[in-house]
PDB file of C-alpha atoms in Angstrom:
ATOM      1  CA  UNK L 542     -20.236 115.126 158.602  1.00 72.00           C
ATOM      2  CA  UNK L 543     -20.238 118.470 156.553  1.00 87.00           C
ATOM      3  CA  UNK L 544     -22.440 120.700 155.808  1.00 90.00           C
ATOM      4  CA  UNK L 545     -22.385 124.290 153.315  1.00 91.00           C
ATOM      5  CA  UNK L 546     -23.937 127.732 154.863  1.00 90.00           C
ATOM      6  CA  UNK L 547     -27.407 126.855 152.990  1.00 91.00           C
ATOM      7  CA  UNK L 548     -27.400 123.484 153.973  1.00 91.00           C
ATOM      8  CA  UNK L 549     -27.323 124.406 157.447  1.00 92.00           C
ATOM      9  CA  UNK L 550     -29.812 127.751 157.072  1.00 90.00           C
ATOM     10  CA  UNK L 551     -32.095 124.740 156.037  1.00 90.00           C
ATOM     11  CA  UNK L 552     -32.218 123.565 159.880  1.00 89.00           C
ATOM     12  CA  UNK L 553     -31.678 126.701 161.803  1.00 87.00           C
ATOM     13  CA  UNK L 554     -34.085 130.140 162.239  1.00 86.00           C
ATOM     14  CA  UNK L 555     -31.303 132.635 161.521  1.00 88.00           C
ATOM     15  CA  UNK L 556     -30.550 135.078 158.614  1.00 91.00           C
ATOM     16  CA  UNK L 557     -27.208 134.030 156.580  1.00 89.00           C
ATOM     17  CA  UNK L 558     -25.109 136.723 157.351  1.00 90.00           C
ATOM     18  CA  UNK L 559     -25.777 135.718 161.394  1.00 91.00           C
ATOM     19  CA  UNK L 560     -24.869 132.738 160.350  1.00 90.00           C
ATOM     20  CA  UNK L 561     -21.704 133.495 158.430  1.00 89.00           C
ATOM     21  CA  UNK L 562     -20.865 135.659 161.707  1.00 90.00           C
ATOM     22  CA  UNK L 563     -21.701 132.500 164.057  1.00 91.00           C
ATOM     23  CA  UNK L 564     -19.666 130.091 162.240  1.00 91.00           C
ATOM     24  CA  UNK L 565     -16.916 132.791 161.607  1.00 87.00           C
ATOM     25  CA  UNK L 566     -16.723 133.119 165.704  1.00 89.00           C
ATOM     26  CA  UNK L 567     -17.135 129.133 166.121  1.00 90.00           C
ATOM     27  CA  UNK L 568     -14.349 128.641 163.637  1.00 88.00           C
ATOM     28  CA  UNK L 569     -12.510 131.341 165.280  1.00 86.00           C
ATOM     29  CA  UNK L 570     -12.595 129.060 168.745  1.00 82.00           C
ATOM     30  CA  UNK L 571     -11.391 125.929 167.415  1.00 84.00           C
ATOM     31  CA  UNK L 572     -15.660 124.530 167.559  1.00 84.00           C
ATOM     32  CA  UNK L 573     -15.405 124.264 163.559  1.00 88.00           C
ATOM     33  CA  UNK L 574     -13.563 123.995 160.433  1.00 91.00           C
ATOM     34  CA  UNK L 575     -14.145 124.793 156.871  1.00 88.00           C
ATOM     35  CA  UNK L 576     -12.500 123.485 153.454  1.00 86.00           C
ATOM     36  CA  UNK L 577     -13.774 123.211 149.940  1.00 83.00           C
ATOM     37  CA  UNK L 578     -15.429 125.408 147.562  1.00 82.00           C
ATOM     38  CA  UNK L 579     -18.537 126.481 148.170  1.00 80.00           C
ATOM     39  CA  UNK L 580     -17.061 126.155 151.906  1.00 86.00           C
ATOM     40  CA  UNK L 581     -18.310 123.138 154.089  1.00 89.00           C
ATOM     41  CA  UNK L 582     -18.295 122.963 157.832  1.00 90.00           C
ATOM     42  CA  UNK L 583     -18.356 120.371 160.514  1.00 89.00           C
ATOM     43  CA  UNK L 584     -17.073 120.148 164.062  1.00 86.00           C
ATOM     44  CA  UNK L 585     -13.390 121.356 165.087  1.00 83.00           C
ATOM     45  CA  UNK L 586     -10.923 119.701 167.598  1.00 78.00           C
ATOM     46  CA  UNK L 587     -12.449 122.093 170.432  1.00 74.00           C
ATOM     47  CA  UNK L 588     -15.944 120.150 170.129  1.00 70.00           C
ATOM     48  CA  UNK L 589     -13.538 117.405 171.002  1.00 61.00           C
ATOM     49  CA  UNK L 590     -12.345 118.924 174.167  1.00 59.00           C
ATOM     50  CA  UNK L 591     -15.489 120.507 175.503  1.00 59.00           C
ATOM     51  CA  UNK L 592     -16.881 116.783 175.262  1.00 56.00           C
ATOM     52  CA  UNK L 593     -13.878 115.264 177.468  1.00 49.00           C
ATOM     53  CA  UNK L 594     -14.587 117.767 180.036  1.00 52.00           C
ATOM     54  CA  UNK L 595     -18.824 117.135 179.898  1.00 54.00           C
ATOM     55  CA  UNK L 596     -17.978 113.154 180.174  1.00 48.00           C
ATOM     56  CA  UNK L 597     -15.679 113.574 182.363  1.00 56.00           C
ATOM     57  CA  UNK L 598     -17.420 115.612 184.913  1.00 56.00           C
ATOM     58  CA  UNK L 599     -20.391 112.733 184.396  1.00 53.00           C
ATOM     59  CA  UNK L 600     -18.129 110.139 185.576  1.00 78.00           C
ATOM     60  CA  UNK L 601     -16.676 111.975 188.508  1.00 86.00           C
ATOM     61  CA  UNK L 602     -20.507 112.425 189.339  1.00 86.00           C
ATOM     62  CA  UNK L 603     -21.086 109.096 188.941  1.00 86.00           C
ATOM     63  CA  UNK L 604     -18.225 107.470 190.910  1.00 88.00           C
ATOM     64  CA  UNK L 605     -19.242 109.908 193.781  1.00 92.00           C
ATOM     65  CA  UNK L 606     -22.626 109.491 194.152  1.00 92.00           C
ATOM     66  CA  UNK L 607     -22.195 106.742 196.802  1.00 94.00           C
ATOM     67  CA  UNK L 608     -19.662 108.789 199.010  1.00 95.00           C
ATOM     68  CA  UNK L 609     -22.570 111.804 198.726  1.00 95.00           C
ATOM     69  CA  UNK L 610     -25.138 109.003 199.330  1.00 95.00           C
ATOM     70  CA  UNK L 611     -23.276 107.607 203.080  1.00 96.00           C
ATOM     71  CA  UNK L 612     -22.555 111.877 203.741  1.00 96.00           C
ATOM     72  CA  UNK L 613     -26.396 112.915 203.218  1.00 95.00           C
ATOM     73  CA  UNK L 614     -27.658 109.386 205.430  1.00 95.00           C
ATOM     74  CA  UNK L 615     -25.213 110.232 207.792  1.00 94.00           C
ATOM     75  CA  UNK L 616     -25.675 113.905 208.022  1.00 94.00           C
ATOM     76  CA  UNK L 617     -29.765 114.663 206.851  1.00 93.00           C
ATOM     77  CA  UNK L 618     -28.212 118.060 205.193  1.00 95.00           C
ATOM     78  CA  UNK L 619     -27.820 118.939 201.242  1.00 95.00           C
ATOM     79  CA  UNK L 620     -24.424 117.507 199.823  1.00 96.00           C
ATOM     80  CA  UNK L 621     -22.558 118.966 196.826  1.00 96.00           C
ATOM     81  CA  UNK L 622     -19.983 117.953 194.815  1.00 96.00           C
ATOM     82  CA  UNK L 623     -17.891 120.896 193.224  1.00 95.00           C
ATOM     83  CA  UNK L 624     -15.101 120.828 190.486  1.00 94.00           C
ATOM     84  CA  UNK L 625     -12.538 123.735 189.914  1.00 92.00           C
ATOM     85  CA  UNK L 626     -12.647 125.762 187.048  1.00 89.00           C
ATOM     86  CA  UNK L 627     -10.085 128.618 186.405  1.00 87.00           C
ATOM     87  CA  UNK L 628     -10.935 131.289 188.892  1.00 89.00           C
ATOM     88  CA  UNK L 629     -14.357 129.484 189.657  1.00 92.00           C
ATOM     89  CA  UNK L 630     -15.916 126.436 191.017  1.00 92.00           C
ATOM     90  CA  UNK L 631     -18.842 124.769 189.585  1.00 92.00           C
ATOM     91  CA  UNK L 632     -21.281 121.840 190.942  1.00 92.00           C
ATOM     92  CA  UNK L 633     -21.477 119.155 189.115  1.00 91.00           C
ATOM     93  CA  UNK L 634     -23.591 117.153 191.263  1.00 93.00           C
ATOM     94  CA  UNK L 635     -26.266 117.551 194.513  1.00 94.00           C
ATOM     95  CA  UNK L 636     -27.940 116.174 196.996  1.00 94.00           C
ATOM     96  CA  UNK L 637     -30.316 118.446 198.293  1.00 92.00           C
ATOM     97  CA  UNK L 638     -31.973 117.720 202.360  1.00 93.00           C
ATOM     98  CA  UNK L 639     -35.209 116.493 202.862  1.00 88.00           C
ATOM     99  CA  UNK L 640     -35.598 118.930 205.704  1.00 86.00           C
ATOM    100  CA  UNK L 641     -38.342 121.229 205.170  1.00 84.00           C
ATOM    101  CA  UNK L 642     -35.689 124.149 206.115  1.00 83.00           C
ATOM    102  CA  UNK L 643     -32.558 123.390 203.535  1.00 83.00           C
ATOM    103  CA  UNK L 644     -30.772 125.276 201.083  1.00 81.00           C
ATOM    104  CA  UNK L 645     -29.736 124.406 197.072  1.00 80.00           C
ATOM    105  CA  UNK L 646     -27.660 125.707 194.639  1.00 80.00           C
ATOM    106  CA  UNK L 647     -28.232 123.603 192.019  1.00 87.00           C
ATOM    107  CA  UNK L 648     -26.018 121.354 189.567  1.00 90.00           C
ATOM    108  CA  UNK L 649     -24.271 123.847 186.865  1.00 89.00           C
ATOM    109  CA  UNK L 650     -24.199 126.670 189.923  1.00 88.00           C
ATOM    110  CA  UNK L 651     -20.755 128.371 190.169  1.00 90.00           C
ATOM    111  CA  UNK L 652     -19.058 130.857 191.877  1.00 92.00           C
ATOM    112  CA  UNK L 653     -15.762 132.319 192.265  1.00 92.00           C
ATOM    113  CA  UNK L 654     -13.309 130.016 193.617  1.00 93.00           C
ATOM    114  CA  UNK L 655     -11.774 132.028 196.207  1.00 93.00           C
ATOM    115  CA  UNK L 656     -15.768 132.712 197.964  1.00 92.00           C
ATOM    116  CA  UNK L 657     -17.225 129.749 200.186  1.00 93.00           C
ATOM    117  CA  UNK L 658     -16.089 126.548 202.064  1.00 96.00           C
ATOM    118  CA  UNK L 659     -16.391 124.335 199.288  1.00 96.00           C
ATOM    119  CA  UNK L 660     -14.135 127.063 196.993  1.00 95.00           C
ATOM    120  CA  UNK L 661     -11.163 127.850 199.734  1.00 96.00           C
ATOM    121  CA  UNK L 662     -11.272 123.504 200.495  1.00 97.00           C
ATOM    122  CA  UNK L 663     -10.024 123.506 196.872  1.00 97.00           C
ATOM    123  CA  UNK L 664      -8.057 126.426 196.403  1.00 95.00           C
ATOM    124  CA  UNK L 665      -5.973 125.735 199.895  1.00 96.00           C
ATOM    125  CA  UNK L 666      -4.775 122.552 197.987  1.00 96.00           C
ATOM    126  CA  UNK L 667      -3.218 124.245 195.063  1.00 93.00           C
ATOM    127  CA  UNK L 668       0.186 125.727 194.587  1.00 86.00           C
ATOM    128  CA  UNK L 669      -1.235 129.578 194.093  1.00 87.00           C
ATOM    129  CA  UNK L 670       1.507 132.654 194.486  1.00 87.00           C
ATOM    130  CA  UNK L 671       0.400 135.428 196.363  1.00 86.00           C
ATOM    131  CA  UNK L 672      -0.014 137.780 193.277  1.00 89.00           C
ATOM    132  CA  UNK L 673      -2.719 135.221 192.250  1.00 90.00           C
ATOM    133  CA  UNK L 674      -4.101 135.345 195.259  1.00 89.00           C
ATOM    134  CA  UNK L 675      -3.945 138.848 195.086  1.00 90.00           C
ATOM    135  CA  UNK L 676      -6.103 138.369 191.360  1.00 90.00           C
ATOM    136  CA  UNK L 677      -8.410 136.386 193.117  1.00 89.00           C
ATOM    137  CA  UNK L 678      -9.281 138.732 195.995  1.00 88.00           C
ATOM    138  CA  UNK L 679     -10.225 141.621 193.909  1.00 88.00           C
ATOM    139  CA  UNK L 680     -13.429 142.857 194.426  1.00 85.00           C
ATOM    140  CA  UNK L 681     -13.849 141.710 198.026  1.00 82.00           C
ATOM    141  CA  UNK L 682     -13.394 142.846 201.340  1.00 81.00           C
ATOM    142  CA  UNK L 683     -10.660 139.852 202.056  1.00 82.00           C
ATOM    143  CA  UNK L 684      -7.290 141.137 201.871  1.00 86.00           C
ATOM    144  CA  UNK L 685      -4.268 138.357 200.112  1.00 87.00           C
ATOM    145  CA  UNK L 686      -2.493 138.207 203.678  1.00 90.00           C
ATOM    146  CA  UNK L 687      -5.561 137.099 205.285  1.00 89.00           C
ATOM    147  CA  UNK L 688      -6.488 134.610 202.645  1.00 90.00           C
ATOM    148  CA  UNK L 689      -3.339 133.041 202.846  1.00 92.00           C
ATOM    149  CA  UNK L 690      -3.559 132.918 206.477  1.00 93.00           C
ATOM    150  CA  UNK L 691      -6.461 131.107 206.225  1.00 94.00           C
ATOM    151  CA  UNK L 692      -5.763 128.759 203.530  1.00 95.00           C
ATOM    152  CA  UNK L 693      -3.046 127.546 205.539  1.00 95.00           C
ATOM    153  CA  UNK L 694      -5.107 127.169 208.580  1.00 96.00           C
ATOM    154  CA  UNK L 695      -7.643 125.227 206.309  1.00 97.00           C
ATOM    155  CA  UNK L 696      -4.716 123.018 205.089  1.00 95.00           C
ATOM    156  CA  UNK L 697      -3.617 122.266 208.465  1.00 96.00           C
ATOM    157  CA  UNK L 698      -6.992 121.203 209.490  1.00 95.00           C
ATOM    158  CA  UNK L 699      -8.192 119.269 206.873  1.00 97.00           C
ATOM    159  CA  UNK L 700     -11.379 120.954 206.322  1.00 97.00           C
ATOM    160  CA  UNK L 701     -12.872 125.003 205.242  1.00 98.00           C
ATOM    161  CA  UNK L 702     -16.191 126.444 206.908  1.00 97.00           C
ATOM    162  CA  UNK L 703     -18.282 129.346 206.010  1.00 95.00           C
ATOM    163  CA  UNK L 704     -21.124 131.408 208.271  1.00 93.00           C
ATOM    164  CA  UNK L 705     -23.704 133.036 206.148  1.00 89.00           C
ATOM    165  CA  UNK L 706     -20.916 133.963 203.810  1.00 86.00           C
ATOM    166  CA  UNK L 707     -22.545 133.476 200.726  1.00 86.00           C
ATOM    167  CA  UNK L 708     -26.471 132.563 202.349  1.00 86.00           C
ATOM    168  CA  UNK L 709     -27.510 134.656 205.440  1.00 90.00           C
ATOM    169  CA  UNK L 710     -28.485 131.775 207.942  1.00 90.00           C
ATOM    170  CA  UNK L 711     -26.594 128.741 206.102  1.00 92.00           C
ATOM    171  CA  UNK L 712     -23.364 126.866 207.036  1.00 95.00           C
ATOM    172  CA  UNK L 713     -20.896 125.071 204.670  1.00 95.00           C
ATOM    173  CA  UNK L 714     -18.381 122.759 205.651  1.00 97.00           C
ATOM    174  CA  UNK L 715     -16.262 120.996 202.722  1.00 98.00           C
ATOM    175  CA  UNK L 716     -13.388 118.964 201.910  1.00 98.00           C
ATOM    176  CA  UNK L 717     -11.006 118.425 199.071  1.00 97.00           C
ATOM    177  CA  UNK L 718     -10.783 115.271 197.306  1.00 96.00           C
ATOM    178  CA  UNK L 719      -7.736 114.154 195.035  1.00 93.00           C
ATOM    179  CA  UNK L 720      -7.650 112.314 191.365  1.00 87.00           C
ATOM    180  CA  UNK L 721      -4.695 109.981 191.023  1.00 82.00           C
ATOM    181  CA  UNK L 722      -2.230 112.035 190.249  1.00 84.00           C
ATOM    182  CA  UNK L 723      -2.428 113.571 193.781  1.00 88.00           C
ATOM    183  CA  UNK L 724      -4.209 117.009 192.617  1.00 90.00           C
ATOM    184  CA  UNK L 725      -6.371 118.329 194.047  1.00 95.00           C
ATOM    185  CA  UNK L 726      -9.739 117.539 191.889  1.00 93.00           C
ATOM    186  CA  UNK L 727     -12.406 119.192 193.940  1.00 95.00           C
ATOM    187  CA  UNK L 728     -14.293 119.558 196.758  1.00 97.00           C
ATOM    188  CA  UNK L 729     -17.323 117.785 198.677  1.00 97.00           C
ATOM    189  CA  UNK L 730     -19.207 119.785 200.697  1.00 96.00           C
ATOM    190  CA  UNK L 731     -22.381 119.705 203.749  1.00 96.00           C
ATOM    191  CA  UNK L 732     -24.466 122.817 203.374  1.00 94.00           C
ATOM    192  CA  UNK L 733     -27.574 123.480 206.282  1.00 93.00           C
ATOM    193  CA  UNK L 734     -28.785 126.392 208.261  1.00 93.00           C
ATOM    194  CA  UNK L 735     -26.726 127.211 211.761  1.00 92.00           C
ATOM    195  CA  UNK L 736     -29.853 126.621 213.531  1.00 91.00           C
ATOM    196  CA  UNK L 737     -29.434 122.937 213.068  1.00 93.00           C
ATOM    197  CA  UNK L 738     -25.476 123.245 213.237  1.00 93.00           C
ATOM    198  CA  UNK L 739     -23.905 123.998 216.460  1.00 94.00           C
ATOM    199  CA  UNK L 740     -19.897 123.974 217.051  1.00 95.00           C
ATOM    200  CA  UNK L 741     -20.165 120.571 218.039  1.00 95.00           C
ATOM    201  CA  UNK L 742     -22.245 119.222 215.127  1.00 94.00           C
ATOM    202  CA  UNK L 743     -19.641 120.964 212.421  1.00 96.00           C
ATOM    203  CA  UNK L 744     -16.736 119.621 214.157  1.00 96.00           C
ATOM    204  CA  UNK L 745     -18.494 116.312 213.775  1.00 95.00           C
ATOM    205  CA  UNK L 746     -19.620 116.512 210.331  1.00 95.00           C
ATOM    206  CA  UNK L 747     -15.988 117.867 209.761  1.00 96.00           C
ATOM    207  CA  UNK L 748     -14.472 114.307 210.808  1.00 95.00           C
ATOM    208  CA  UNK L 749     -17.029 112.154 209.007  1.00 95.00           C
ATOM    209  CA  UNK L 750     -16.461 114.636 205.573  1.00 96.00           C
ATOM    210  CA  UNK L 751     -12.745 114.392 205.897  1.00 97.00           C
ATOM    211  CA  UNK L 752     -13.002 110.428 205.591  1.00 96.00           C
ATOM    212  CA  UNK L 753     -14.940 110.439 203.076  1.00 96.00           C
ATOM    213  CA  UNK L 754     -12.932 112.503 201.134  1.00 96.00           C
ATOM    214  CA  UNK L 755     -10.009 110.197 202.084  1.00 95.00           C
ATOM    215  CA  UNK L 756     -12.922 107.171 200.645  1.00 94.00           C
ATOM    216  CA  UNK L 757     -13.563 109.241 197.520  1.00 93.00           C
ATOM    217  CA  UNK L 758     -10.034 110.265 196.730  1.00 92.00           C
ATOM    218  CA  UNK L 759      -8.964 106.189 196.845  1.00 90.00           C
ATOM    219  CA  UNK L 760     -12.101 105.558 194.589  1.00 88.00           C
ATOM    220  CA  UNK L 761     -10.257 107.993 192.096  1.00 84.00           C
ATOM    221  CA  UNK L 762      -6.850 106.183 192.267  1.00 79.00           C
ATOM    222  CA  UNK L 763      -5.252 108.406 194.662  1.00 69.00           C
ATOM    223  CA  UNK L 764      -3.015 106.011 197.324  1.00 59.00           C
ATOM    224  CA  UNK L 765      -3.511 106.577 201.207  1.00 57.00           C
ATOM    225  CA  UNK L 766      -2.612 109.540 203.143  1.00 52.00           C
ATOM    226  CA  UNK L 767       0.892 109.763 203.873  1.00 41.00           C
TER     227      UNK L 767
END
């Protein structure tokens, strides 16, 4: 389907040469191509691409809803679903408590991959060399030594948790879960306030989220645990 600049100016609220300088960028980015005399657009190959990635965060959502479903019967606390993105995470799908006291980011929330439980249960899964490490701990007090230190010690456990790192008052405790290829794909993550989660309530939720990682990772293709 293509359309010329006035064609378009037809169905959008802008002044041409904004146009010219939107499609210009968009073109730029791969999101369209032109051809023809007067010039005609329509979508590029990166429309193409952004739509994989849209679908295929749906269906991850979708497959996982009934592993969030068992965690948030099991556990009463808000359940999120995150997906890696560069140097960020992003949820892509939530559960939120029905406690009256409960926190929520939100689907579409992100934040930097290297901050919270449900970032580090991700990034301690992937091959990262300390001088990207190094990138990803700029700007915070965490020095790339003690990052790694902890990634490891997340790796060997199975599981990350965070104290009022990014919430004063709430606790996170995540998992990664794997596609079939044996990646790491994300993580899937309990979030609730420490008033409600003792040391011996995380170490339990810890067990219970680690199997269902194992559950979600299988639903996903990934074999068993080795």
């Amino acid at each position: 389907y293509e359309l010329t600049v006035s064609e378009i100016l037809k169905r959008v609220d802008l002044s041409r040469p904004t146009l010219y300088r939107l499609l210009y960028t968009l073109q730029e980015k791969g999101f369209v191509t032109a051809s023809g005399e007067p010039q005609r657009f329509r979508l590029g190959p990166a429309v193409a691409r952004l739509s994989w990635a849209w679908s295929a965060s749906l269906d991850l959502a979708q497959v996982a809803q009934p592993v969030m479903r068992a965690i948030w019967n099991e556990t009463g606390e808000t359940v999120a679903l995150f997906v890696p993105q560069g140097a960020m995470r992003v949820c892509i799908a939530e559960m939120q408590s029905s406690q009256p006291l409960s926190f929520k980011r939100g689907v579409g929330y992100s934040e930097r991959i290297v901050r919270g439980a449900s970032g580090r249960a991700i990034l301690a899964w992937t091959d990262t060399p300390p001088e990207a490490l190094a990138r990803l701990c700029e700007g915070l007090d965490t020095q790339p030594v003690q990052l790694a230190a902890e990634l490891k010690s997340i790796r060997k456990r199975g599981y990350a948790v965070s104290h009022s790192e990014l919430i004063k008052g709430a606790i996170a405790v995540a998992v990664p879960f794997f596609d079939r290829g044996e990646h790491v794909a994300g993580s899937i993550g309990v979030f609730g306030p420490d008033v409600r989660l003792d040391a011996a309530r995380i170490k339990a939720m810890a067990t219970a989220l680690v199997a269902h990682g194992h559950e979600l990772s299988a639903l996903l293709g990934k074999g068993p645990a080795r």
